[in-house]
């Protein structure tokens, strides 16, 4: 059991309830099936009572990426087991819960349906409120669970499906400051790994190779550097890596290590530049609201990358920001963040009906303009 | 016995509650809503509505009955995921039934005289020139019998060959196509009820005498996930 009880660092307006709430969280939006039970005290402190995650990666490995139908099949095969396991590990009965929270989007529709229908049935069967959680909001609020951090803060959300910079103004209130106009950051790592014949998932494989490599050997572009908005682009960098690799093929192990090191260096520089720009935008917003605190939170699977963490830590120190990176297991997809987001919304009386739809695309900031160059459907979230 | 039954396998969402089924006063309350999409939104509210109409609470349900497929992949998963969640939630046992067997019960209720002395073949369009098929020999029960066939996924021609030369009545969305194929090889065949869908009330009728599953229900997809292993994406590596 992990207990997070750091003092809150922001306003606690609206948090007046006194008894702890218990919420079950269900996560099935991509290739991890997860369930967790979290408690939240009246003053907004969280405790993870259980957190069970089952990765499907081995099922997807032969296909070089997540296959939506395989993912959906795997979710239905094991979700009830995981929920049972999470409830047992937490030592609570369904009747003890205050709410059931399930991811309703964004993500792969087949998996989302499995998790949300399961949450609805449990809510009906035990007469509990249902909370249909936005997966991105759950990532965005995780620092409240782990660090006791309350909004407002700046968030870098970087995973295989999403790359965004968000001003987290309050629970349920988000302003998108930047997004990717093409690939997500995690996707760029995965595609680079695939290109170089490294095993999946690509992030850890590229990082391990980069650690052995020479980052100076290849001069890759730093996409979007110095642009006034805080958007990202990784497609050009991916092409540059491909061209450099093809020019020297067949590749030795040293070639692969050097390509990975140079790729990671380019990504790190580009992300640090974009986050630096977002800090300026965020400060304008905070100043307009009379907020003085400066906090940077990083979430999503890419937050596991040590080079990126190092660069963001340095940047934060230089700009006077506190840097918050939840433990790796809570940066990648998990049920605890869904339960926590549910608990936060429940505290505000935000619950959903049993007819709640899944939302494969569900932007946190519905007013955000499409990013220049984004695809016809726009960014995923 | 009180049974809660539901189906989301094809183009409808249906829920039924059977109350006092082993007494003389047994009744079945059913909701049936045609829909191409939206099953995941409607299913649980329909369960609540049907329970209320039957004046029962979930705690009074002794058995969950569910169609496990075949059907659309998503629809099949919705039913099975819901059944598994009810299994987590309470003490009711579970009976999982083929969607085509439930359709067969519906056919027998609606066209019994036509089926006399004939095989009944439920055939549903599965696209790509294939059909979901389940065949019930004359007189065989919908839920079993060694002379029955399926459920299976077959080409239209192979489906038409099931049952040899015995006279057959096809029902379901692929009935006309399979019937034409059967007639093409000289078989005495006809088709009826092309719009037939599973109804949860008929699922109750099967489940009331069915044996509960000893394992949790699992989706019956009959078709693998559409995915091919990826090759040729990596740049050539030097031989070490």
CSV table of N, CA, C and O in Angstrom, one decimal, chain B residues 174-221:
chain,number,residue,atom,x,y,z
B,174,UNK,N,-29.0,-14.0,-43.5
B,174,UNK,CA,-28.4,-14.7,-44.7
B,174,UNK,C,-29.3,-15.8,-45.3
B,174,UNK,O,-28.8,-16.6,-46.1
B,175,UNK,N,-30.5,-15.9,-44.8
B,175,UNK,CA,-31.4,-17.0,-45.2
B,175,UNK,C,-31.6,-17.1,-46.7
B,175,UNK,O,-31.5,-18.1,-47.3
B,176,UNK,N,-31.8,-15.9,-47.4
B,176,UNK,CA,-32.1,-15.9,-48.8
B,176,UNK,C,-30.9,-16.5,-49.6
B,176,UNK,O,-31.0,-17.3,-50.5
B,177,UNK,N,-29.7,-16.0,-49.2
B,177,UNK,CA,-28.5,-16.4,-49.9
B,177,UNK,C,-28.2,-17.9,-49.7
B,177,UNK,O,-27.9,-18.6,-50.7
B,178,UNK,N,-28.3,-18.3,-48.5
B,178,UNK,CA,-28.0,-19.7,-48.2
B,178,UNK,C,-29.0,-20.6,-48.9
B,178,UNK,O,-28.7,-21.7,-49.4
B,179,UNK,N,-30.3,-20.2,-48.8
B,179,UNK,CA,-31.4,-21.0,-49.4
B,179,UNK,C,-31.1,-21.1,-50.9
B,179,UNK,O,-31.3,-22.2,-51.5
B,180,UNK,N,-30.7,-20.0,-51.6
B,180,UNK,CA,-30.5,-20.1,-53.0
B,180,UNK,C,-29.4,-21.1,-53.3
B,180,UNK,O,-29.4,-21.9,-54.3
B,181,UNK,N,-28.3,-21.1,-52.5
B,181,UNK,CA,-27.2,-22.0,-52.7
B,181,UNK,C,-27.7,-23.5,-52.5
B,181,UNK,O,-27.3,-24.4,-53.2
B,182,UNK,N,-28.6,-23.7,-51.5
B,182,UNK,CA,-29.1,-25.0,-51.2
B,182,UNK,C,-29.9,-25.5,-52.4
B,182,UNK,O,-29.8,-26.7,-52.8
B,183,UNK,N,-30.8,-24.6,-52.8
B,183,UNK,CA,-31.7,-25.0,-53.9
B,183,UNK,C,-30.8,-25.3,-55.2
B,183,UNK,O,-31.2,-26.2,-56.0
B,184,UNK,N,-29.7,-24.6,-55.3
B,184,UNK,CA,-28.8,-24.8,-56.5
B,184,UNK,C,-28.3,-26.2,-56.6
B,184,UNK,O,-27.9,-26.6,-57.6
B,185,UNK,N,-28.2,-26.8,-55.4
B,185,UNK,CA,-27.7,-28.2,-55.4
B,185,UNK,C,-28.8,-29.2,-55.2
B,185,UNK,O,-28.7,-30.4,-54.8
B,186,UNK,N,-30.1,-28.7,-55.5
B,186,UNK,CA,-31.2,-29.6,-55.5
B,186,UNK,C,-31.9,-29.9,-54.2
B,186,UNK,O,-32.7,-30.8,-54.1
B,187,UNK,N,-31.6,-29.1,-53.2
B,187,UNK,CA,-32.1,-29.4,-51.9
B,187,UNK,C,-33.5,-28.7,-51.7
B,187,UNK,O,-33.7,-27.6,-52.2
B,188,UNK,N,-34.4,-29.4,-51.0
B,188,UNK,CA,-35.7,-28.8,-50.6
B,188,UNK,C,-35.4,-27.8,-49.5
B,188,UNK,O,-35.3,-28.1,-48.4
B,189,UNK,N,-35.4,-26.5,-49.9
B,189,UNK,CA,-35.1,-25.4,-48.9
B,189,UNK,C,-36.0,-24.3,-49.1
B,189,UNK,O,-36.5,-24.0,-50.2
B,190,UNK,N,-36.3,-23.5,-48.0
B,190,UNK,CA,-37.0,-22.3,-48.1
B,190,UNK,C,-36.4,-21.4,-47.0
B,190,UNK,O,-35.7,-21.8,-46.2
B,191,UNK,N,-36.7,-20.1,-47.1
B,191,UNK,CA,-36.3,-19.1,-46.1
B,191,UNK,C,-37.4,-18.3,-45.6
B,191,UNK,O,-38.4,-18.0,-46.3
B,192,UNK,N,-37.3,-18.0,-44.3
B,192,UNK,CA,-38.3,-17.2,-43.6
B,192,UNK,C,-37.6,-16.2,-42.6
B,192,UNK,O,-36.4,-16.4,-42.3
B,193,UNK,N,-38.3,-15.3,-42.2
B,193,UNK,CA,-37.9,-14.4,-41.1
B,193,UNK,C,-36.5,-13.8,-41.3
B,193,UNK,O,-35.6,-13.9,-40.5
B,194,UNK,N,-36.3,-13.1,-42.4
B,194,UNK,CA,-35.0,-12.5,-42.7
B,194,UNK,C,-34.6,-11.4,-41.7
B,194,UNK,O,-33.4,-11.2,-41.5
B,195,UNK,N,-35.6,-10.9,-41.0
B,195,UNK,CA,-35.2,-9.8,-40.0
B,195,UNK,C,-35.1,-10.4,-38.6
B,195,UNK,O,-35.1,-9.6,-37.6
B,196,UNK,N,-35.1,-11.7,-38.4
B,196,UNK,CA,-35.1,-12.3,-37.1
B,196,UNK,C,-33.8,-11.9,-36.3
B,196,UNK,O,-32.7,-11.9,-36.9
B,197,UNK,N,-34.0,-11.5,-35.1
B,197,UNK,CA,-32.9,-11.2,-34.2
B,197,UNK,C,-33.1,-11.9,-32.8
B,197,UNK,O,-34.2,-12.4,-32.5
B,198,UNK,N,-32.1,-12.1,-32.0
B,198,UNK,CA,-32.3,-12.7,-30.7
B,198,UNK,C,-33.1,-11.8,-29.8
B,198,UNK,O,-33.0,-10.5,-29.9
B,199,UNK,N,-34.0,-12.4,-29.1
B,199,UNK,CA,-34.8,-11.6,-28.1
B,199,UNK,C,-34.5,-12.2,-26.7
B,199,UNK,O,-34.5,-13.4,-26.6
B,200,UNK,N,-34.3,-11.3,-25.8
B,200,UNK,CA,-33.9,-11.8,-24.5
B,200,UNK,C,-35.0,-12.6,-23.8
B,200,UNK,O,-34.6,-13.5,-23.0
B,201,UNK,N,-36.2,-12.4,-24.1
B,201,UNK,CA,-37.3,-13.2,-23.6
B,201,UNK,C,-37.1,-14.7,-23.9
B,201,UNK,O,-37.3,-15.6,-23.1
B,202,UNK,N,-36.7,-14.9,-25.2
B,202,UNK,CA,-36.4,-16.3,-25.6
B,202,UNK,C,-35.1,-16.8,-25.0
B,202,UNK,O,-35.0,-18.1,-24.7
B,203,UNK,N,-34.2,-16.0,-24.6
B,203,UNK,CA,-33.0,-16.4,-23.9
B,203,UNK,C,-33.5,-16.9,-22.5
B,203,UNK,O,-32.9,-17.9,-22.0
B,204,UNK,N,-34.4,-16.2,-21.9
B,204,UNK,CA,-34.9,-16.7,-20.6
B,204,UNK,C,-35.5,-18.1,-20.7
B,204,UNK,O,-35.3,-18.9,-19.9
B,205,UNK,N,-36.2,-18.3,-21.8
B,205,UNK,CA,-36.9,-19.6,-22.0
B,205,UNK,C,-35.9,-20.7,-22.1
B,205,UNK,O,-36.1,-21.9,-21.7
B,206,UNK,N,-34.7,-20.4,-22.7
B,206,UNK,CA,-33.6,-21.4,-22.8
B,206,UNK,C,-33.0,-21.6,-21.4
B,206,UNK,O,-32.8,-22.7,-20.9
B,207,UNK,N,-32.7,-20.5,-20.8
B,207,UNK,CA,-31.9,-20.5,-19.6
B,207,UNK,C,-32.6,-21.1,-18.4
B,207,UNK,O,-31.9,-21.6,-17.5
B,208,UNK,N,-33.9,-21.0,-18.4
B,208,UNK,CA,-34.6,-21.5,-17.2
B,208,UNK,C,-34.4,-23.0,-16.9
B,208,UNK,O,-34.3,-23.4,-15.8
B,209,UNK,N,-34.1,-23.8,-18.0
B,209,UNK,CA,-33.8,-25.2,-17.8
B,209,UNK,C,-32.4,-25.5,-18.1
B,209,UNK,O,-32.0,-26.7,-18.1
B,210,UNK,N,-31.6,-24.5,-18.4
B,210,UNK,CA,-30.2,-24.8,-18.8
B,210,UNK,C,-29.3,-25.0,-17.5
B,210,UNK,O,-29.7,-24.5,-16.4
B,211,UNK,N,-28.2,-25.7,-17.8
B,211,UNK,CA,-27.3,-25.9,-16.6
B,211,UNK,C,-26.4,-24.6,-16.6
B,211,UNK,O,-25.9,-24.2,-17.6
B,212,UNK,N,-26.2,-24.1,-15.4
B,212,UNK,CA,-25.3,-22.9,-15.2
B,212,UNK,C,-23.9,-23.3,-15.6
B,212,UNK,O,-23.4,-24.4,-15.4
B,213,UNK,N,-23.2,-22.3,-16.2
B,213,UNK,CA,-21.8,-22.5,-16.6
B,213,UNK,C,-20.9,-22.6,-15.4
B,213,UNK,O,-21.1,-22.0,-14.4
B,214,UNK,N,-19.9,-23.5,-15.5
B,214,UNK,CA,-19.0,-23.7,-14.3
B,214,UNK,C,-17.8,-22.7,-14.5
B,214,UNK,O,-17.1,-22.4,-13.6
B,215,UNK,N,-17.7,-22.2,-15.7
B,215,UNK,CA,-16.7,-21.1,-16.0
B,215,UNK,C,-17.4,-19.8,-16.4
B,215,UNK,O,-18.5,-19.9,-16.8
B,216,UNK,N,-16.7,-18.7,-16.3
B,216,UNK,CA,-17.3,-17.5,-16.6
B,216,UNK,C,-17.6,-17.5,-18.1
B,216,UNK,O,-16.8,-18.1,-18.9
B,217,UNK,N,-18.6,-16.7,-18.6
B,217,UNK,CA,-18.8,-16.7,-20.0
B,217,UNK,C,-17.7,-16.0,-20.7
B,217,UNK,O,-17.1,-15.1,-20.2
B,218,UNK,N,-17.4,-16.5,-21.9
B,218,UNK,CA,-16.4,-15.9,-22.8
B,218,UNK,C,-17.0,-15.6,-24.1
B,218,UNK,O,-17.9,-16.4,-24.6
B,219,UNK,N,-16.6,-14.6,-24.8
B,219,UNK,CA,-17.1,-14.3,-26.1
B,219,UNK,C,-16.9,-15.4,-27.1
B,219,UNK,O,-15.8,-16.0,-27.1
B,220,UNK,N,-17.9,-15.7,-27.9
B,220,UNK,CA,-17.7,-16.6,-29.0
B,220,UNK,C,-17.6,-15.9,-30.3
B,220,UNK,O,-18.6,-15.5,-30.9
B,221,UNK,N,-16.3,-15.5,-30.7
B,221,UNK,CA,-16.1,-14.7,-31.9
B,221,UNK,C,-16.2,-15.4,-33.2
B,221,UNK,O,-16.7,-14.9,-34.2
